[in-house]
Each structure stands twice: as structure tokens, then as C-alpha cells.
CSV table of C-alpha atoms in Angstrom, one decimal:
chain,number,residue,atom,x,y,z
A,1,MET,CA,0.0,0.0,-0.1
A,2,VAL,CA,1.2,3.6,-1.0
A,3,MET,CA,1.4,5.8,2.2
A,4,MET,CA,0.2,9.6,1.1
A,5,ASN,CA,0.5,12.6,3.3
A,6,LEU,CA,-2.2,14.6,1.8
A,7,LYS,CA,-3.0,18.1,3.4
A,8,HIS,CA,-6.2,19.0,4.9
A,9,VAL,CA,-7.0,15.0,5.1
A,10,ASP,CA,-7.2,13.6,8.8
A,11,GLU,CA,-8.5,9.9,9.8
A,12,LEU,CA,-11.8,9.0,10.9
A,13,SER,CA,-13.1,5.6,12.5
A,14,GLY,CA,-12.7,2.5,10.4
A,15,GLY,CA,-10.3,4.0,8.4
A,16,ARG,CA,-12.7,6.5,6.9
A,17,LYS,CA,-11.1,9.8,5.4
A,18,ARG,CA,-12.3,13.4,5.8
A,19,PHE,CA,-11.2,16.4,4.1
A,20,ARG,CA,-11.1,19.4,6.5
A,21,ARG,CA,-9.9,22.9,5.6
A,22,ARG,CA,-10.3,26.3,7.7
A,23,TYR,CA,-11.3,29.1,5.6
A,24,PRO,CA,-9.4,32.8,5.7
A,25,LYS,CA,-10.4,34.6,8.9
A,26,ALA,CA,-10.9,37.8,6.6
A,27,LEU,CA,-13.8,35.7,4.8
A,28,VAL,CA,-15.6,34.0,7.7
A,29,PRO,CA,-18.1,36.6,8.2
A,30,VAL,CA,-18.8,36.6,4.5
A,31,ILE,CA,-19.3,32.8,4.1
A,32,GLY,CA,-20.8,32.5,7.6
A,33,GLU,CA,-18.8,29.4,8.4
A,34,THR,CA,-15.2,28.6,9.7
A,35,VAL,CA,-14.2,25.5,8.1
A,36,PHE,CA,-15.0,23.6,4.8
A,37,GLN,CA,-15.2,20.1,6.0
A,38,VAL,CA,-16.5,16.8,3.8
A,39,ALA,CA,-16.4,12.9,4.7
A,40,MET,CA,-14.8,11.2,1.9
A,41,LYS,CA,-15.9,8.1,0.0
A,42,ALA,CA,-12.5,7.1,-1.0
A,43,ARG,CA,-9.8,5.7,1.3
A,44,GLU,CA,-6.7,5.0,-0.5
A,45,GLY,CA,-4.8,5.1,-4.0
A,46,GLY,CA,-5.4,7.0,-7.0
A,47,ALA,CA,-9.1,7.4,-5.9
A,48,LEU,CA,-8.3,9.0,-2.8
A,49,VAL,CA,-5.9,11.5,-4.4
A,50,THR,CA,-8.4,12.4,-7.3
A,51,GLU,CA,-11.3,12.9,-4.5
A,52,TRP,CA,-8.6,15.2,-2.9
A,53,GLU,CA,-7.9,17.1,-6.2
A,54,ARG,CA,-11.6,17.9,-6.4
A,55,LEU,CA,-12.3,19.0,-2.8
A,56,MET,CA,-9.5,21.3,-3.1
A,57,LYS,CA,-11.1,22.8,-5.9
A,58,ASP,CA,-14.4,23.0,-4.4
A,59,TYR,CA,-12.8,24.8,-1.6
A,60,ASP,CA,-10.9,27.3,-3.9
A,61,ARG,CA,-14.4,27.8,-5.5
A,62,GLU,CA,-16.0,28.6,-2.0
A,63,VAL,CA,-13.3,31.1,-1.4
A,64,ARG,CA,-13.4,32.6,-4.5
A,65,LYS,CA,-17.0,33.1,-4.4
A,66,ALA,CA,-16.3,35.0,-0.9
A,67,GLU,CA,-13.8,37.2,-2.5
A,68,ARG,CA,-15.9,38.2,-5.1
A,69,LYS,CA,-18.7,39.2,-2.5
A,70,ALA,CA,-16.0,41.0,-0.3
A,71,GLY,CA,-14.8,42.9,-3.4
A,72,VAL,CA,-11.6,41.0,-4.0
A,73,ALA,CA,-10.6,40.5,-7.5
A,74,PRO,CA,-10.5,36.8,-8.9
A,75,ALA,CA,-7.4,35.0,-9.0
A,76,GLY,CA,-6.1,31.6,-8.5
A,77,ASP,CA,-6.7,29.4,-11.7
A,78,VAL,CA,-10.2,30.2,-12.2
A,79,SER,CA,-10.6,33.0,-15.1
A,80,PRO,CA,-13.2,35.6,-15.3
A,81,LEU,CA,-15.0,33.4,-17.9
A,82,GLU,CA,-15.0,30.2,-16.0
A,83,GLU,CA,-16.2,32.7,-12.8
A,84,TRP,CA,-19.2,33.8,-15.3
A,85,ARG,CA,-20.1,30.5,-16.3
A,86,GLU,CA,-20.1,29.0,-13.1
A,87,ALA,CA,-22.5,31.5,-12.0
A,88,ARG,CA,-24.7,31.2,-14.8
A,89,ARG,CA,-25.0,27.5,-13.9
A,90,GLU,CA,-25.7,28.5,-10.2
A,91,ALA,CA,-28.3,30.7,-11.6
A,92,ASP,CA,-30.2,28.4,-13.9
A,93,ALA,CA,-30.1,25.7,-11.0
A,94,MET,CA,-31.8,28.5,-8.7
A,95,LEU,CA,-34.5,29.4,-11.2
A,96,GLY,CA,-35.3,26.0,-12.2
A,97,ALA,CA,-36.1,25.3,-8.3
A,98,PHE,CA,-39.2,27.8,-8.5
A,99,LYS,CA,-42.5,25.6,-8.5
A,100,ASP,CA,-45.1,28.3,-9.4
A,101,ASP,CA,-46.5,28.9,-12.6
A,102,LEU,CA,-44.4,32.0,-13.2
A,103,THR,CA,-42.9,33.3,-16.3
A,104,GLU,CA,-39.0,33.6,-16.8
A,105,ASP,CA,-38.7,37.2,-16.3
A,106,GLU,CA,-40.8,36.9,-12.9
A,107,ARG,CA,-38.7,34.1,-11.6
A,108,ARG,CA,-35.5,36.3,-12.2
A,109,GLU,CA,-36.8,39.5,-11.3
A,110,LEU,CA,-37.9,37.4,-7.6
A,111,LEU,CA,-34.9,35.9,-7.2
A,112,GLY,CA,-32.9,38.8,-8.4
A,113,ASP,CA,-34.5,40.9,-5.4
A,114,GLU,CA,-33.7,38.0,-3.1
A,115,LEU,CA,-30.1,38.0,-3.7
A,116,GLU,CA,-29.9,41.8,-3.6
A,117,ARG,CA,-31.6,41.7,-0.2
A,118,ARG,CA,-29.0,39.1,1.2
A,119,GLY,CA,-26.0,40.5,-0.3
A,120,ALA,CA,-25.3,37.8,-2.3
A,121,ASP,CA,-22.3,37.2,-4.8
A,122,PRO,CA,-22.4,40.2,-7.2
A,123,LEU,CA,-21.9,37.7,-10.3
A,124,LEU,CA,-24.4,35.7,-9.4
A,125,TYR,CA,-27.0,38.5,-9.0
A,126,GLN,CA,-25.6,39.8,-12.5
A,127,ALA,CA,-26.3,35.9,-13.9
A,128,VAL,CA,-29.9,36.3,-12.6
A,129,VAL,CA,-30.8,39.5,-13.6
A,130,THR,CA,-28.7,40.2,-16.9
A,131,PRO,CA,-28.6,36.9,-18.4
A,132,GLU,CA,-27.6,38.1,-21.7
A,133,ALA,CA,-24.5,40.1,-20.6
A,134,LYS,CA,-21.7,39.6,-22.9
A,135,GLU,CA,-19.2,36.8,-21.7
A,136,PRO,CA,-15.7,38.2,-20.7
A,137,LYS,CA,-12.9,37.5,-23.2
A,138,ILE,CA,-10.8,34.6,-23.5
A,139,THR,CA,-7.8,35.4,-21.6
A,140,MET,CA,-4.2,33.5,-21.1
A,141,LEU,CA,-5.5,31.9,-17.8
A,142,ASP,CA,-8.3,30.0,-20.1
A,143,ALA,CA,-5.8,28.9,-22.5
A,144,LYS,CA,-3.7,28.0,-19.8
A,145,ASN,CA,-6.4,25.9,-18.1
A,146,MET,CA,-7.5,24.2,-21.4
A,147,TYR,CA,-3.7,23.2,-22.3
A,148,LEU,CA,-3.8,21.9,-18.5
A,149,GLN,CA,-6.9,19.9,-19.4
A,150,GLU,CA,-5.9,18.9,-23.0
A,151,ARG,CA,-2.0,18.6,-22.9
A,152,LEU,CA,-1.4,17.6,-19.2
A,153,ALA,CA,-4.3,15.4,-18.3
A,154,GLY,CA,-3.2,11.8,-17.4
A,155,GLY,CA,-0.1,10.6,-15.5
A,156,THR,CA,2.3,13.4,-17.3
A,157,GLY,CA,4.0,13.9,-13.7
A,158,ARG,CA,4.7,16.6,-12.0
A,159,ASN,CA,7.6,18.1,-13.9
A,160,ASN,CA,5.3,19.1,-16.8
A,161,LYS,CA,3.2,20.7,-14.7
A,162,ASN,CA,5.5,22.3,-12.8
A,163,ARG,CA,7.2,23.7,-16.0
A,164,LEU,CA,3.9,25.1,-17.2
A,165,GLU,CA,3.7,27.2,-13.5
A,166,ARG,CA,7.1,28.2,-14.0
A,167,VAL,CA,6.8,29.4,-17.5
A,168,CYS,CA,3.4,31.1,-16.8
A,169,LYS,CA,4.6,33.0,-13.7
A,170,ARG,CA,7.5,34.3,-16.0
A,171,VAL,CA,4.3,35.8,-18.2
A,172,GLU,CA,2.8,37.1,-14.9
A,173,VAL,CA,6.1,38.8,-13.7
A,174,THR,CA,6.4,40.8,-17.0
A,175,LEU,CA,3.0,41.2,-18.7
A,176,GLY,CA,0.5,40.9,-15.6
A,177,PRO,CA,-1.8,38.4,-14.1
A,178,LEU,CA,-3.0,35.9,-16.8
A,179,HIS,CA,-6.7,36.9,-16.2
A,180,LYS,CA,-6.2,40.1,-17.4
A,181,LEU,CA,-4.4,39.3,-20.5
A,182,PRO,CA,-7.2,38.6,-23.1
A,183,LEU,CA,-6.2,36.5,-26.4
A,184,VAL,CA,-7.4,38.9,-28.6
A,185,ASP,CA,-5.3,42.0,-27.1
A,186,LEU,CA,-1.9,40.2,-27.6
A,187,THR,CA,0.7,41.8,-29.6
A,188,ARG,CA,3.8,41.0,-30.9
A,189,ASP,CA,5.4,43.9,-28.8
A,190,GLN,CA,4.3,41.8,-25.7
A,191,ALA,CA,5.8,38.8,-27.3
A,192,ARG,CA,9.1,40.4,-27.8
A,193,VAL,CA,9.2,42.1,-24.0
A,194,LEU,CA,8.8,38.6,-22.6
A,195,ARG,CA,11.3,36.8,-24.9
A,196,ASP,CA,13.9,39.8,-23.5
A,197,ALA,CA,13.0,39.8,-19.9
A,198,MET,CA,13.4,35.8,-20.1
A,199,LEU,CA,16.9,36.3,-21.9
A,200,SER,CA,17.8,38.7,-19.0
A,201,THR,CA,16.3,36.1,-16.3
A,202,ARG,CA,18.9,35.2,-13.6
A,203,LYS,CA,19.1,31.8,-12.3
A,204,ALA,CA,19.9,30.9,-8.9
A,205,ASP,CA,23.5,30.6,-9.3
A,206,GLY,CA,23.3,34.0,-11.1
A,207,SER,CA,24.0,33.0,-14.8
A,208,LYS,CA,21.2,33.9,-17.2
A,209,LEU,CA,18.7,31.8,-18.9
A,210,ALA,CA,20.3,29.9,-21.7
A,211,PRO,CA,18.9,30.8,-25.1
A,212,ALA,CA,17.7,27.1,-25.9
A,213,SER,CA,15.7,27.3,-22.2
A,214,VAL,CA,14.1,30.5,-23.5
A,215,ARG,CA,13.2,29.0,-26.8
A,216,ARG,CA,11.6,25.7,-24.9
A,217,GLU,CA,9.6,28.0,-22.7
A,218,LEU,CA,8.6,30.6,-25.7
A,219,ASP,CA,7.3,27.1,-27.3
A,220,MET,CA,5.3,26.2,-24.4
A,221,ILE,CA,3.7,29.6,-24.5
A,222,LYS,CA,3.4,29.5,-28.3
A,223,ALA,CA,1.3,26.1,-27.7
A,224,ILE,CA,-0.7,27.4,-25.1
A,225,VAL,CA,-2.1,30.4,-27.0
A,226,THR,CA,-2.6,28.3,-30.0
A,227,LEU,CA,-4.7,25.7,-28.5
A,228,GLY,CA,-6.6,28.6,-26.9
A,229,ILE,CA,-7.3,29.9,-30.3
A,230,LYS,CA,-8.3,26.7,-31.6
A,231,GLU,CA,-10.5,25.2,-28.8
A,232,PHE,CA,-12.2,28.9,-28.2
A,233,GLY,CA,-12.9,29.5,-32.0
A,234,LEU,CA,-10.9,32.4,-32.2
A,235,GLN,CA,-8.9,31.8,-35.6
A,236,ARG,CA,-10.7,34.8,-37.3
A,237,GLU,CA,-10.0,37.0,-34.5
A,238,VAL,CA,-6.8,36.0,-32.8
A,239,VAL,CA,-2.7,36.2,-34.5
A,240,ASN,CA,-0.6,33.9,-32.2
A,241,PRO,CA,2.4,36.4,-31.8
A,242,PHE,CA,4.5,34.0,-30.5
A,243,VAL,CA,5.1,32.2,-33.8
A,244,ASP,CA,8.5,32.3,-35.5
A,245,LEU,CA,9.7,34.7,-32.6
A,246,PRO,CA,13.5,34.9,-33.2
A,247,ILE,CA,15.4,34.0,-30.2
A,248,SER,CA,19.3,36.0,-30.6
A,249,ASN,CA,21.9,36.4,-27.8
A,250,LYS,CA,25.0,37.1,-29.5
A,251,ASP,CA,27.0,37.7,-26.2
A,252,LYS,CA,26.4,34.3,-25.1
A,253,ALA,CA,28.5,31.1,-26.2
A,254,PRO,CA,26.3,28.5,-28.3
A,255,ASP,CA,24.1,26.0,-26.3
A,256,VAL,CA,25.7,22.7,-26.8
A,257,ASP,CA,23.6,19.5,-25.3
A,258,SER,CA,26.7,17.9,-24.2
A,259,ASN,CA,27.8,20.7,-21.8
A,260,LYS,CA,24.5,20.3,-19.9
A,261,ARG,CA,24.8,16.7,-18.6
A,262,ASP,CA,27.8,14.7,-18.2
A,263,PRO,CA,28.4,10.7,-17.8
A,264,LEU,CA,28.7,9.9,-14.5
A,265,PRO,CA,32.5,9.3,-13.9
A,266,LEU,CA,33.6,5.6,-12.9
A,267,GLU,CA,34.2,6.6,-9.3
A,268,VAL,CA,30.6,8.1,-8.6
A,269,LEU,CA,29.1,5.2,-10.3
A,270,SER,CA,31.0,3.1,-7.7
A,271,ALA,CA,30.5,5.3,-5.1
A,272,MET,CA,26.7,5.2,-5.8
A,273,ARG,CA,26.3,1.6,-6.3
A,274,LEU,CA,27.8,0.9,-2.7
A,275,ARG,CA,25.3,3.6,-1.5
A,276,MET,CA,22.6,2.1,-3.0
A,277,ARG,CA,23.5,-1.0,-1.6
A,278,LYS,CA,24.2,-0.1,2.1
A,279,LYS,CA,22.7,3.5,2.7
A,280,THR,CA,19.1,3.5,1.4
A,281,GLN,CA,16.1,2.2,3.5
A,282,THR,CA,14.0,1.5,0.8
A,283,PRO,CA,15.4,-1.6,-1.3
A,284,ALA,CA,13.3,-0.2,-4.2
A,285,LEU,CA,15.5,2.8,-4.9
A,286,GLY,CA,18.4,0.9,-5.3
A,287,LEU,CA,16.9,-1.5,-7.8
A,288,ILE,CA,15.5,1.6,-9.7
A,289,TRP,CA,19.1,2.6,-9.8
A,290,ARG,CA,20.4,-0.3,-11.0
A,291,MET,CA,18.0,-0.7,-13.8
A,292,LEU,CA,18.5,2.9,-15.0
A,293,GLU,CA,22.3,2.1,-14.7
A,294,GLY,CA,22.1,-1.0,-16.9
A,295,THR,CA,19.5,0.0,-19.6
A,296,GLY,CA,19.8,3.6,-20.2
A,297,CYS,CA,15.9,4.1,-19.6
A,298,ARG,CA,14.4,7.3,-18.4
A,299,GLY,CA,13.6,7.7,-14.7
A,300,ALA,CA,9.8,7.1,-15.6
A,301,GLU,CA,10.0,4.4,-17.8
A,302,VAL,CA,11.3,2.2,-15.1
A,303,ILE,CA,9.5,3.4,-12.2
A,304,GLY,CA,6.4,3.4,-14.0
A,305,LEU,CA,7.1,-0.4,-15.1
A,306,ARG,CA,4.2,-3.0,-14.5
A,307,ARG,CA,5.2,-6.7,-13.5
A,308,GLU,CA,3.9,-8.1,-16.7
A,309,ASP,CA,6.3,-5.5,-18.7
A,310,VAL,CA,9.4,-7.5,-17.6
A,311,LEU,CA,10.1,-10.7,-19.3
A,312,ILE,CA,13.1,-12.5,-17.9
A,313,ASP,CA,12.5,-15.8,-18.9
A,314,GLY,CA,12.8,-15.8,-22.6
A,315,LEU,CA,16.0,-16.0,-24.7
A,316,TYR,CA,16.2,-12.2,-24.8
A,317,PRO,CA,15.1,-10.8,-21.5
A,318,HIS,CA,13.9,-7.3,-21.9
A,319,ILE,CA,11.5,-4.8,-20.3
A,320,ASN,CA,8.7,-3.3,-22.4
A,321,VAL,CA,8.5,0.1,-22.0
A,322,ALA,CA,4.7,0.9,-23.1
A,323,TRP,CA,1.7,3.2,-22.6
A,324,HIS,CA,-0.5,2.3,-20.1
A,325,GLU,CA,-2.9,4.4,-17.6
A,326,ASP,CA,-0.3,4.7,-14.8
A,327,ARG,CA,2.4,5.8,-16.8
A,328,ARG,CA,2.5,7.7,-20.3
A,329,VAL,CA,5.6,7.3,-22.3
A,330,LYS,CA,7.0,10.3,-23.8
A,331,THR,CA,7.0,9.5,-27.7
A,332,VAL,CA,5.9,6.8,-30.3
A,333,ALA,CA,9.8,6.3,-30.5
A,334,SER,CA,9.8,5.7,-26.6
A,335,ILE,CA,7.6,2.6,-26.8
A,336,ARG,CA,10.1,-0.1,-27.3
A,337,SER,CA,11.5,-3.3,-25.9
A,338,VAL,CA,14.9,-2.6,-24.0
A,339,PRO,CA,17.3,-5.8,-23.2
A,340,LEU,CA,18.0,-6.6,-19.7
A,341,VAL,CA,21.5,-7.7,-19.5
A,342,GLY,CA,24.1,-8.1,-16.7
A,343,ASP,CA,23.2,-6.5,-13.4
A,344,ALA,CA,20.1,-4.8,-14.8
A,345,LEU,CA,18.6,-8.8,-15.2
A,346,VAL,CA,19.7,-9.2,-11.4
A,347,ALA,CA,18.0,-6.2,-10.6
A,348,ALA,CA,15.0,-6.8,-12.5
A,349,ARG,CA,14.9,-10.3,-10.8
A,350,GLU,CA,15.2,-8.8,-7.4
A,351,ALA,CA,12.4,-6.4,-8.3
A,352,LEU,CA,10.1,-8.9,-9.4
A,353,LYS,CA,10.3,-10.8,-6.2
A,354,LEU,CA,10.0,-7.7,-4.0
A,355,SER,CA,6.8,-6.7,-5.7
A,356,GLU,CA,5.0,-10.1,-5.7
A,357,GLY,CA,1.4,-9.8,-5.3
A,358,GLU,CA,1.4,-6.3,-6.9
A,359,PRO,CA,0.4,-5.0,-10.6
A,360,LEU,CA,3.6,-2.7,-10.7
A,361,LEU,CA,7.3,-3.4,-10.3
A,362,PHE,CA,7.9,-0.5,-7.9
A,363,PRO,CA,4.3,-0.1,-6.1
A,364,LYS,CA,5.9,2.4,-3.5
A,365,TYR,CA,6.4,4.9,-6.3
A,366,GLY,CA,3.0,3.8,-8.3
A,367,TYR,CA,1.0,7.1,-8.1
A,368,ALA,CA,0.8,10.4,-10.2
A,369,GLY,CA,4.1,12.3,-8.6
A,370,GLY,CA,6.1,8.8,-7.8
A,371,PRO,CA,8.5,8.9,-10.5
A,372,ASP,CA,9.6,12.5,-9.3
A,373,ALA,CA,9.5,11.4,-5.5
A,374,ALA,CA,12.0,8.8,-6.7
A,375,SER,CA,14.0,10.8,-8.8
A,376,ALA,CA,14.2,13.4,-6.1
A,377,ALA,CA,15.4,10.7,-3.8
A,378,LEU,CA,18.0,9.3,-6.2
A,379,MET,CA,19.3,12.8,-6.5
A,380,LYS,CA,19.9,13.4,-2.5
A,381,HIS,CA,21.9,10.3,-2.7
A,382,LEU,CA,24.2,11.1,-5.8
A,383,ARG,CA,24.8,14.5,-4.2
A,384,THR,CA,26.4,12.9,-1.2
A,385,VAL,CA,29.0,11.5,-3.6
A,386,THR,CA,29.2,14.4,-6.4
A,387,LYS,CA,28.5,18.2,-6.1
A,388,ASP,CA,29.0,18.5,-10.1
A,389,LYS,CA,25.6,20.1,-11.2
A,390,ARG,CA,26.1,18.3,-14.4
A,391,HIS,CA,25.9,15.0,-12.5
A,392,VAL,CA,22.2,13.9,-12.5
A,393,VAL,CA,20.3,10.9,-12.6
A,394,TYR,CA,19.7,11.4,-16.0
A,395,SER,CA,23.1,11.3,-16.6
A,396,LEU,CA,23.0,7.6,-16.7
A,397,ARG,CA,21.4,7.7,-20.0
A,398,HIS,CA,24.6,9.6,-21.5
A,399,ASN,CA,26.6,6.7,-19.9
A,400,MET,CA,24.8,4.0,-21.7
A,401,LYS,CA,24.8,6.0,-24.9
A,402,ASP,CA,28.9,6.0,-24.2
A,403,LYS,CA,29.2,2.3,-23.9
A,404,LEU,CA,26.7,1.8,-27.1
A,405,VAL,CA,29.1,3.7,-28.9
A,406,LEU,CA,32.2,2.5,-27.9
A,407,ALA,CA,30.7,-0.8,-28.7
A,408,GLY,CA,30.4,0.0,-32.2
A,409,THR,CA,26.6,-0.1,-32.3
A,410,SER,CA,24.8,1.3,-35.3
A,411,GLU,CA,22.8,4.7,-34.7
A,412,ARG,CA,19.5,2.7,-35.7
A,413,VAL,CA,19.9,-0.1,-33.3
A,414,GLU,CA,21.4,2.6,-30.6
A,415,ASN,CA,18.2,4.6,-31.1
A,416,ARG,CA,15.7,1.8,-30.5
A,417,ILE,CA,17.7,1.2,-27.2
A,418,MET,CA,17.4,4.7,-26.2
A,419,GLY,CA,14.0,5.3,-27.5
A,420,HIS,CA,14.9,8.2,-29.9
A,421,THR,CA,13.5,8.8,-33.1
A,422,VAL,CA,14.4,6.4,-35.6
A,423,GLY,CA,15.3,7.3,-39.2
A,424,GLY,CA,13.3,6.7,-42.0
A,425,LEU,CA,10.2,4.9,-42.6
A,426,GLY,CA,11.6,1.8,-43.4
A,427,ASP,CA,13.3,2.0,-40.0
A,428,ARG,CA,10.2,2.6,-38.1
A,429,VAL,CA,7.7,0.5,-40.0
A,430,TYR,CA,9.6,-2.7,-41.5
A,431,GLY,CA,11.1,-5.9,-39.5
A,432,GLY,CA,9.8,-7.8,-36.9
A,433,ASP,CA,9.7,-7.5,-33.5
A,434,ASP,CA,11.8,-10.6,-32.6
A,435,ALA,CA,14.4,-9.6,-35.0
A,436,LYS,CA,14.8,-6.2,-33.7
A,437,LEU,CA,15.2,-7.2,-30.1
A,438,LYS,CA,17.7,-10.3,-30.9
A,439,VAL,CA,19.9,-7.1,-32.6
A,440,ALA,CA,19.4,-4.7,-29.4
A,441,TYR,CA,20.2,-7.7,-27.1
A,442,GLU,CA,23.3,-8.4,-28.9
A,443,ALA,CA,24.4,-4.9,-29.3
A,444,MET,CA,23.8,-4.4,-25.1
A,445,GLN,CA,25.5,-7.6,-24.2
A,446,LYS,CA,28.8,-6.2,-26.4
A,447,ALA,CA,28.7,-2.9,-24.4
A,448,VAL,CA,28.3,-4.6,-21.2
A,449,GLU,CA,31.3,-6.5,-22.0
A,450,LEU,CA,33.4,-3.6,-23.5
A,451,ALA,CA,32.5,-1.3,-20.4
A,452,PRO,CA,35.2,-0.6,-18.0
A,453,LYS,CA,35.5,-3.1,-15.2
A,454,GLY,CA,33.2,-2.3,-12.4
A,455,LEU,CA,31.4,-0.1,-14.6
A,456,LEU,CA,28.2,-2.0,-14.2
A,457,GLY,CA,28.7,-3.9,-11.0
């Protein structure tokens, strides 16, 4: 069972859970209650997290209503458009509760008078008395929420969502709150101002954001705006100002991928292997490290494995990196079979034994943020043996790539093992899976055999 410590959730008798969160003191007079609390239906696992997330949103909604009533501007992750539509839905529900033989106008007049007498939410009052009012403009906040729903829903992990929040925070710092940035009003000048501000942004170590990082973040902003334009039907009204926005920084050296992450030196690998065997109190964490080191997979690809994805009894033991409900792989090229050779095979056997009776190979990390939690834990261990910022868990992929290169592995086979895009149509489509696995397995065997002694355990 995965132990979760969710904020604002306490234990009731019989294993039942309760969501309980205090309202801000300043809003208690407006709301009329001090605490928002609900007995939860779920007791554990993903269902509990899903219900908790819904209740957090319900709480935020109640707080926003009170803020509007108290004259506080809308904030958080709900846009003026969503606030208006929510008020319209609530108004329709209240009007539908009338049992008398009244016309719609009479109902609206009576309900409006009652809401005004009670000092109700101004937006709700407006939705009752002026239902024909024009909707608020579609904003960057609407586009962001649509992107979150359509592009980052499901098991994408926290990294992409954290990146979205970081990128949107940069927009707000430079251009203002997202809910005050209508898509129809975005200009090329604003896009350039944001780009220049990002290029001037200092990181924690004092260095500036690399142009490549700025490009990636601007690409996400461009994608957010593009999706908003499409999903809200604004194609005839909005031109995305972030399209074809040039990035230049003549005073900065070219950003080379090999400068960002280094393969881990032999002494670091050896120290980490020893630490994973003797210092970690979580056996699964050590097995994850050994499988990452021995396969070159991305962290989430190993951490999200199901037991059924680990095939160790055939002629060519391997893992199947595949899409499933608990783990979405990065790209089509990422869906592949990765050979298990040497210590990676030993670690996989140990993981299967450790996870008997569970659907996932590493059930301790079998939740939405599990891969991120495991990666963070591994990084803490890694930082005890190396302080080099270019040494990270992802460096193990560079180690495996180096081994494959030194073993003379063809680029096509190397790409299949690493989950990179494979060249032409023939490479992607033709050839049987068994033949591809055989070639990949033999290449991995050779890479392990040629690796410096001690490199793979």
C-alpha cells in the first residue's frame, strides 16, 4: 500500500477519511462558516488523490465566491470567463427550483430581489438579472487551463505541470496576471518584451537563462496560445504573436547539449552503487538505480513498469516500455523493448521478487508524482557522492549511450534502445519485433562486456 500524506485530510474511525480545511479568517464573516469539511468516499490510492484534488478545487471555488462578494478581484486558476459560466450555471439551477407558475422574467425578478436583499455574490446576481450580458474575453488563464486539461491531463507527472506553472509565472511577472491578458489583445510587442525579459532572467547561480531554455519556454507559451485560439474558436480574431519569434543572444556561447549533462565518472558510479546497497532504507530505490544504469532508460520508464512488462525467462530478457494508465511514455519512439543484460537483469529479478502480489514493479512509487519522488530521492543520494551540477540521474542515459558508441552499435539500433526517433520510414515500420530485439540484445551484451571493469557492477 502506498502511504500518502495529503494536506487537509484527517483519519476518522474505520479507516474513513475527511477533508477539512479552514477558511481564511477575513472571509469567515462573508461565508458564515469557519471550516470547509467533507467526509470522503475513497480511502486510499489514486481514487483518494482524485477526490482530494476535486475537494481542493471545491474549497477554492467557495473562497473565490467569498472574495468576489467581499470585493476582492478574482485570482488563482479560475478565469473571469469560468467564473461567469459557473455563476450562470448556479443561476439556472436556482431559477429551475421555482415551483410556481411564473414566467422566466418574473422568476428572475423575484430571485434577483432576494439575492440583492441577502447581499449575495454580485456575479451571481448579474447572471440572474442580466443573463444576456456578454461573456468576459478569453484570457491567457483560459488558454492555460485548456492546455492543462488537454495536454497535461493524466499521468504526465509533475515535471511538465511544474514547468507550465514556472512558464506562466514568467508571463505574469512581465506582462501581468493571466486573467487580465485577453488573447484577442496579445501583441507582437508583448511577445518581444517577454522574450527579452526571459533572456535577462538570472538563475539561482547568477547565470542567465540559456537561449535554448528560453526557446523551450516560449514554445510552450506559443502552444498554450495556439490551443486557446483553436479550442475557443478565435481563429478569425487572433494571430498568435509567439509564432516565429526569433531568439538571439550574440554575447552568449552556443548552447551545446553535451555541456548540460555529463556521464557519471567511474568513481561516482561505484560510490553510488555502494550507497544504494548499504545506505538506502528503500530497497526499491537501489533496484531502480541499477536498472536505470543498466538499461539507459528514462526514470519514469523504469519506475512506471508493471510486472507484466518485465520478461526475463525468454531467450532475450527485456522490459517493454509501453503506454498504460499509470504511465504515459514520452513519444511513439519511446515505446520499445529494452534488453536486460548483466546487473540490470539481476536487479529486475530482485524487483519482481520484491513486488510479488502487486501489479506494478515498484508499487511504492505507483502514484501520479511517484517518478518525481523517486528521482528526487536518488538525487539526494547522488549529491552525497558528487557536487557537480552536471551529474544528475539523467546522466545514466549518457553513460549508456557512451557504452553503445564504444561497442560500435549502429545508430539505428542505438536509437531503438535509447528510445530516440528512428530515421526513415523503413526503419520505423519494417522488420519483425523478434529480430529487432535480438539485434538490440546482442548490442547491449557487447556494450556491457566492453565497459570498464566495475562500471556495471
